[in-house]
Short mmCIF file of C-alpha atoms and ligand atoms in Angstrom, two decimals:
data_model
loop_
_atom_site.label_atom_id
_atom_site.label_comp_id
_atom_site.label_asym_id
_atom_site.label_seq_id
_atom_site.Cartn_x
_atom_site.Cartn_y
_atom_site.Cartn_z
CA UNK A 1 14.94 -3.38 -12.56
CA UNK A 2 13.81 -3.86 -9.05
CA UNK A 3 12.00 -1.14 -7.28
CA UNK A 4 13.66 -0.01 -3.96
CA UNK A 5 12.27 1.29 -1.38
CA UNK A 6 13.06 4.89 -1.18
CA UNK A 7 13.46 4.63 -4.91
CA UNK A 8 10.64 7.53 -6.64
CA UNK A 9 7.82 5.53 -7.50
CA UNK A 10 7.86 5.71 -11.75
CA UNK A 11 5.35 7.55 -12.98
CA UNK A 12 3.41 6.86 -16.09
CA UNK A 13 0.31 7.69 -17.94
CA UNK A 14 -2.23 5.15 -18.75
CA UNK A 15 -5.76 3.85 -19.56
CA UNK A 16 -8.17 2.96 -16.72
CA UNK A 17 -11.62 2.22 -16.22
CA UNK A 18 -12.01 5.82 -14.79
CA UNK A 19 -10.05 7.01 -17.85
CA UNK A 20 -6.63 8.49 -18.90
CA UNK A 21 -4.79 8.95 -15.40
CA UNK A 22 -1.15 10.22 -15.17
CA UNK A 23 0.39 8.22 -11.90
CA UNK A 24 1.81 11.25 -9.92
CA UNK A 25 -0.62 13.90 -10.88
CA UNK A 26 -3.41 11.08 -10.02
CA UNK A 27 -1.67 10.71 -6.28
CA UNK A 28 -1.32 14.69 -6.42
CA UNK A 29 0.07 15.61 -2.35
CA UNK A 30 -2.18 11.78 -1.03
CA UNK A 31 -0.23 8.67 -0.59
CA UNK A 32 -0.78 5.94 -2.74
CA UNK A 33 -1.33 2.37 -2.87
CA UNK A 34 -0.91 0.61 -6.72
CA UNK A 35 -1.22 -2.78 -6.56
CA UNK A 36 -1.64 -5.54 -9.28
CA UNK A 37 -3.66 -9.02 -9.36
CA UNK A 38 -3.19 -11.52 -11.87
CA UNK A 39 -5.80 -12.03 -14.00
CA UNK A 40 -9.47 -10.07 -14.42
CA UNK A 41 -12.59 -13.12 -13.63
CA UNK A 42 -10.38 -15.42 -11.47
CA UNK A 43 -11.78 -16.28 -7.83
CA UNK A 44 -9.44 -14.99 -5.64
CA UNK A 45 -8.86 -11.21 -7.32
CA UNK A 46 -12.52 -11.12 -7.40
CA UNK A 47 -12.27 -11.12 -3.61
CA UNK A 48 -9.56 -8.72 -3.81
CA UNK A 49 -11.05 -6.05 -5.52
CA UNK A 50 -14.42 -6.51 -3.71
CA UNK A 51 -12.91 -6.12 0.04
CA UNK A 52 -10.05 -3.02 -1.12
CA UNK A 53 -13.65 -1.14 -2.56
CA UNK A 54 -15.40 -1.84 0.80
CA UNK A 55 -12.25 -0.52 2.69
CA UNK A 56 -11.77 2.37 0.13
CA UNK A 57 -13.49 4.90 2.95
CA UNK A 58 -10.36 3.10 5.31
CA UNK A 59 -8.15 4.19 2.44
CA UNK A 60 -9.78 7.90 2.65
CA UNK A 61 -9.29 8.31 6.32
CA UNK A 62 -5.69 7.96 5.87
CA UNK A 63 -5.59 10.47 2.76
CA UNK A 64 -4.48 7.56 0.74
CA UNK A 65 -5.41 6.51 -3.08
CA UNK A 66 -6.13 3.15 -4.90
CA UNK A 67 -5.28 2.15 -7.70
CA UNK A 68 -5.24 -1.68 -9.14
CA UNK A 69 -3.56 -3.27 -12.69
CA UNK A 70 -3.52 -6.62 -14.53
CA UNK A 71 -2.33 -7.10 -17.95
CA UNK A 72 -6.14 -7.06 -19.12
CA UNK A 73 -7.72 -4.05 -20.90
CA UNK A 74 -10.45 -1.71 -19.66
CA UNK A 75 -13.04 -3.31 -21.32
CA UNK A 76 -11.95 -6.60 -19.33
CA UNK A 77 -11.78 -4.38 -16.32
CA UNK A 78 -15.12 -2.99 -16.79
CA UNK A 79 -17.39 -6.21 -17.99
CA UNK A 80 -15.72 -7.85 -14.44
CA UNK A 81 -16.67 -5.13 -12.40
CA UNK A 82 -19.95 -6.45 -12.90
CA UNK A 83 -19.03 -9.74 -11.37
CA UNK A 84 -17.20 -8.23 -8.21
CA UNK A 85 -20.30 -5.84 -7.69
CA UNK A 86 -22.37 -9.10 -8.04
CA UNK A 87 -20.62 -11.68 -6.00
CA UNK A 88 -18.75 -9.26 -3.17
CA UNK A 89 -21.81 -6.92 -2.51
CA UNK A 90 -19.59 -3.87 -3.56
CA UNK A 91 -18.99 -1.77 -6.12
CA UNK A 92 -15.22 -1.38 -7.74
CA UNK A 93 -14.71 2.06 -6.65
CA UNK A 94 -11.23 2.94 -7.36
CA UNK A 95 -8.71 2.87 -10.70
CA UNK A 96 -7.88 -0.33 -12.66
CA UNK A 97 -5.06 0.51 -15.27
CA UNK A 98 -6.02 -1.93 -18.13
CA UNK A 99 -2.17 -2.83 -19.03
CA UNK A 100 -2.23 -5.30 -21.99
CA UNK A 101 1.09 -4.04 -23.35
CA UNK A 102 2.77 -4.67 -19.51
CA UNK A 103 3.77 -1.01 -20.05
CA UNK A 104 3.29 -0.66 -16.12
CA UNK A 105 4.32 -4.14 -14.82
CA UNK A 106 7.37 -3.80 -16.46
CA UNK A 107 8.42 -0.63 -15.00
CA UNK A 108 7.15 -2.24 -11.70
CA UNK A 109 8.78 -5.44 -12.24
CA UNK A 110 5.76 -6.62 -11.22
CA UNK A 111 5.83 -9.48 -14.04
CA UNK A 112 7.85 -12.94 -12.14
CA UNK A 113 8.80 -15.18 -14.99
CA UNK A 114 9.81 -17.72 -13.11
CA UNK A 115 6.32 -17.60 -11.18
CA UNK A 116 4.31 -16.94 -14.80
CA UNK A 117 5.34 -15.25 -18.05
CA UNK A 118 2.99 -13.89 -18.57
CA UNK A 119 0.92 -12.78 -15.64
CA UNK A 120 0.91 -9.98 -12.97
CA UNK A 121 1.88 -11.45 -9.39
CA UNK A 122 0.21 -9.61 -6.61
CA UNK A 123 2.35 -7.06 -6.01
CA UNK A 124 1.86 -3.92 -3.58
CA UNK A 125 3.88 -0.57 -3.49
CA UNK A 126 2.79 1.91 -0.82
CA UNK A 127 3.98 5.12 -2.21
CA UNK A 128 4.36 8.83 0.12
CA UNK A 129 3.64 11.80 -0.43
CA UNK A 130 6.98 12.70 -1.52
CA UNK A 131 6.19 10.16 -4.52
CA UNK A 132 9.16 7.80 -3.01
CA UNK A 133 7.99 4.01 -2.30
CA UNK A 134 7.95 2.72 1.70
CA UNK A 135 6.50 -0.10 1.12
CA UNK A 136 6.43 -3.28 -1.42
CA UNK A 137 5.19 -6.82 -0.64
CA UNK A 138 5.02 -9.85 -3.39
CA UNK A 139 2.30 -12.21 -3.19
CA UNK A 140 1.53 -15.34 -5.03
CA UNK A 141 -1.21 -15.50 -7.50
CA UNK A 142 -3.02 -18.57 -4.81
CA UNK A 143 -2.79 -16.26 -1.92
CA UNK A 144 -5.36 -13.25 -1.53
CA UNK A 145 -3.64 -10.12 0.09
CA UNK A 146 -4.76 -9.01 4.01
CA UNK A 147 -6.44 -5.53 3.32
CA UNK A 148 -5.76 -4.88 7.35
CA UNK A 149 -2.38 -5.32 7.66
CA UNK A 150 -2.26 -2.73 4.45
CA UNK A 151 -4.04 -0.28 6.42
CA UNK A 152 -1.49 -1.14 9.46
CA UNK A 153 1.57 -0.35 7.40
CA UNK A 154 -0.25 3.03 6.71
CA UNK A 155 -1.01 3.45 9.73
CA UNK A 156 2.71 2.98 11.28
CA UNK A 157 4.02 4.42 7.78
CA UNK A 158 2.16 8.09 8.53
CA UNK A 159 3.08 7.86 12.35
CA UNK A 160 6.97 6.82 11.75
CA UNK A 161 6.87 9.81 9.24
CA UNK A 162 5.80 12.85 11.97
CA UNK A 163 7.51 11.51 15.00
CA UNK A 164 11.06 10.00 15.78
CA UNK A 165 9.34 6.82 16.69
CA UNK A 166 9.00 3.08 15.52
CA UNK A 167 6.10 0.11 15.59
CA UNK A 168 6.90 -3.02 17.07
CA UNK A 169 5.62 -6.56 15.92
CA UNK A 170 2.01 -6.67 15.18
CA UNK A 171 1.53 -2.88 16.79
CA UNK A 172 -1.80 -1.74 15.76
CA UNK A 173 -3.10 1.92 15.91
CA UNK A 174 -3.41 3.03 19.27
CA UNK A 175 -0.60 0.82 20.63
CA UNK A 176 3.08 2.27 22.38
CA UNK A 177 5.31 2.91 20.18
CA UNK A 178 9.11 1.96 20.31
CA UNK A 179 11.94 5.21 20.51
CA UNK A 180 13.93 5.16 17.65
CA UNK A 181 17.82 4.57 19.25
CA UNK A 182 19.02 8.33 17.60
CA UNK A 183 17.04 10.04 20.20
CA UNK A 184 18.63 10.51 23.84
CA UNK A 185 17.14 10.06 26.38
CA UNK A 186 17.39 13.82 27.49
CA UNK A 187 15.92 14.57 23.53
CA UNK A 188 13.29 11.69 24.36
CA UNK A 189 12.16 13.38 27.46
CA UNK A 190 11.26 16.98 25.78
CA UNK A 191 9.88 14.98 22.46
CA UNK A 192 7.64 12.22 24.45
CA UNK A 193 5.78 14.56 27.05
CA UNK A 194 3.86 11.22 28.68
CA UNK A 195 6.91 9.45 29.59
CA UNK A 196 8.94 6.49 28.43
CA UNK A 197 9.47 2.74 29.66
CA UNK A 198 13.16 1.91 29.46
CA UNK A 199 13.40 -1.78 29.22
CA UNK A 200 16.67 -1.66 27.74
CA UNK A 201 19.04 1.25 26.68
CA UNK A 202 17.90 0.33 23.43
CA UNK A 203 14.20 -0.75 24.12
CA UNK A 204 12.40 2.13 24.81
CA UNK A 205 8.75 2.07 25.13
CA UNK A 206 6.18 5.00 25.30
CA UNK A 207 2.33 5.87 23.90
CA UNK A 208 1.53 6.38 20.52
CA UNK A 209 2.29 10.53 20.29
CA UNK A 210 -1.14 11.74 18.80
CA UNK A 211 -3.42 9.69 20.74
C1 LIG B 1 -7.15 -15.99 -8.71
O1 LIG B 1 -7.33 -14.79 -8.60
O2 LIG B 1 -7.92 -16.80 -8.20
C2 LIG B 1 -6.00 -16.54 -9.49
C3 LIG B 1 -5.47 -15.80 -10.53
C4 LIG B 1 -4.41 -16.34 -11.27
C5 LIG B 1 -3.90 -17.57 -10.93
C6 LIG B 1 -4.43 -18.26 -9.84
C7 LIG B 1 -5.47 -17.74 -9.12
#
């Protein structure tokens, strides 16, 4: 069954190349991000896993945790790590769940027959602190994910969650925010102390809160 957002992430327990790890007790009070690739030694998951380890201090900044899967087993995991180290000029430094019985991707529906039986697609769930998923994305095995706009959602994901606000298209850290319509404009005025741009009743524009 497809996962939802708002839907609690599943937990599980399973192997990884930094051993046993229970899901939720891994993420503890962080957010998460547990995303799969295809296929251990194939080009573009090598690229993967080499530019989510050099963004893994990113990750930290934001309180968040990594963790990757494919339907290969530790010891796949852990001979490849070699290679990413090698060819990406960074160590793996995160999880991989080694998940040759599809334990995981099948409580993650993160297996697309119709794309491959028998392989991961690149899947991403961004999971909160409250263990419930805000994010998911589905990528095909050809196309490499976009670390940034990960650490965008994040970004606009721990924002949206403190204040009554929205991010428009392509906001980026730093960037006004959007009024969410609920707020009036009297309840606007006490929450938004540096003003607000009404371009439409609806439209209302004002600077990110904690900057
Ligand atoms: C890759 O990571 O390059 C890849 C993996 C599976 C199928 C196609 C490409």
């Amino acid at each position: 069954m497809a996962i939802r957002l708002g839907d609690v992430a599943p937990d599980f327990t399973a192997e990884t190349t930094e051993g046993t790890i229970n899901f939720h007790e891994y993420l503890g009070d962080s957010w998460g991000v547990l995303f799969s690739h295809p296929k251990d030694f194939t080009p573009v998951c090598t690229t993967e896993l080499g530019a989510f380890s050099k963004a893994k201090a990113e990750f930290d900044k934001r309180d968040t945790k990594l963790i990757g899967l494919s339907v290969d087993d530790v010891t796949s995991h852990g001979k490849w790590a070699g290679d990413i180290e090698e060819t990406q000029g960074q160590a793996l430094n995160f999880p991989l769940i080694g998940d040759e019985d599809r334990k995981v991707a099948d409580l993650y529906d993160m297996i697309h027959p119709n794309a491959n039986d028998t392989l991961t697609v690149r899947s991403v769930f961004i999971i909160g602190p409250d263990k419930k998923v805000k994010l998911t994305l589905t990528y095909p095995a050809s196309t490499g994910r976009n670390v940034s706009e990960i650490l965008r959602v994040l970004d606009s994901l721990q924002l949206t969650a403190d204040y009554k606000v929205a991010t428009p298209v392509d906001w980026k850290d730093g960037e006004d925010v959007i009024i969410v319509p609920a707020v009036s404009d009297e309840e606007a005025k006490e929450r938004f102390p540096k003003g607000f741009d009404t371009v439409k009743p609806y439209l209302r524009v004002t600077p990110q809160p904690n900057k």
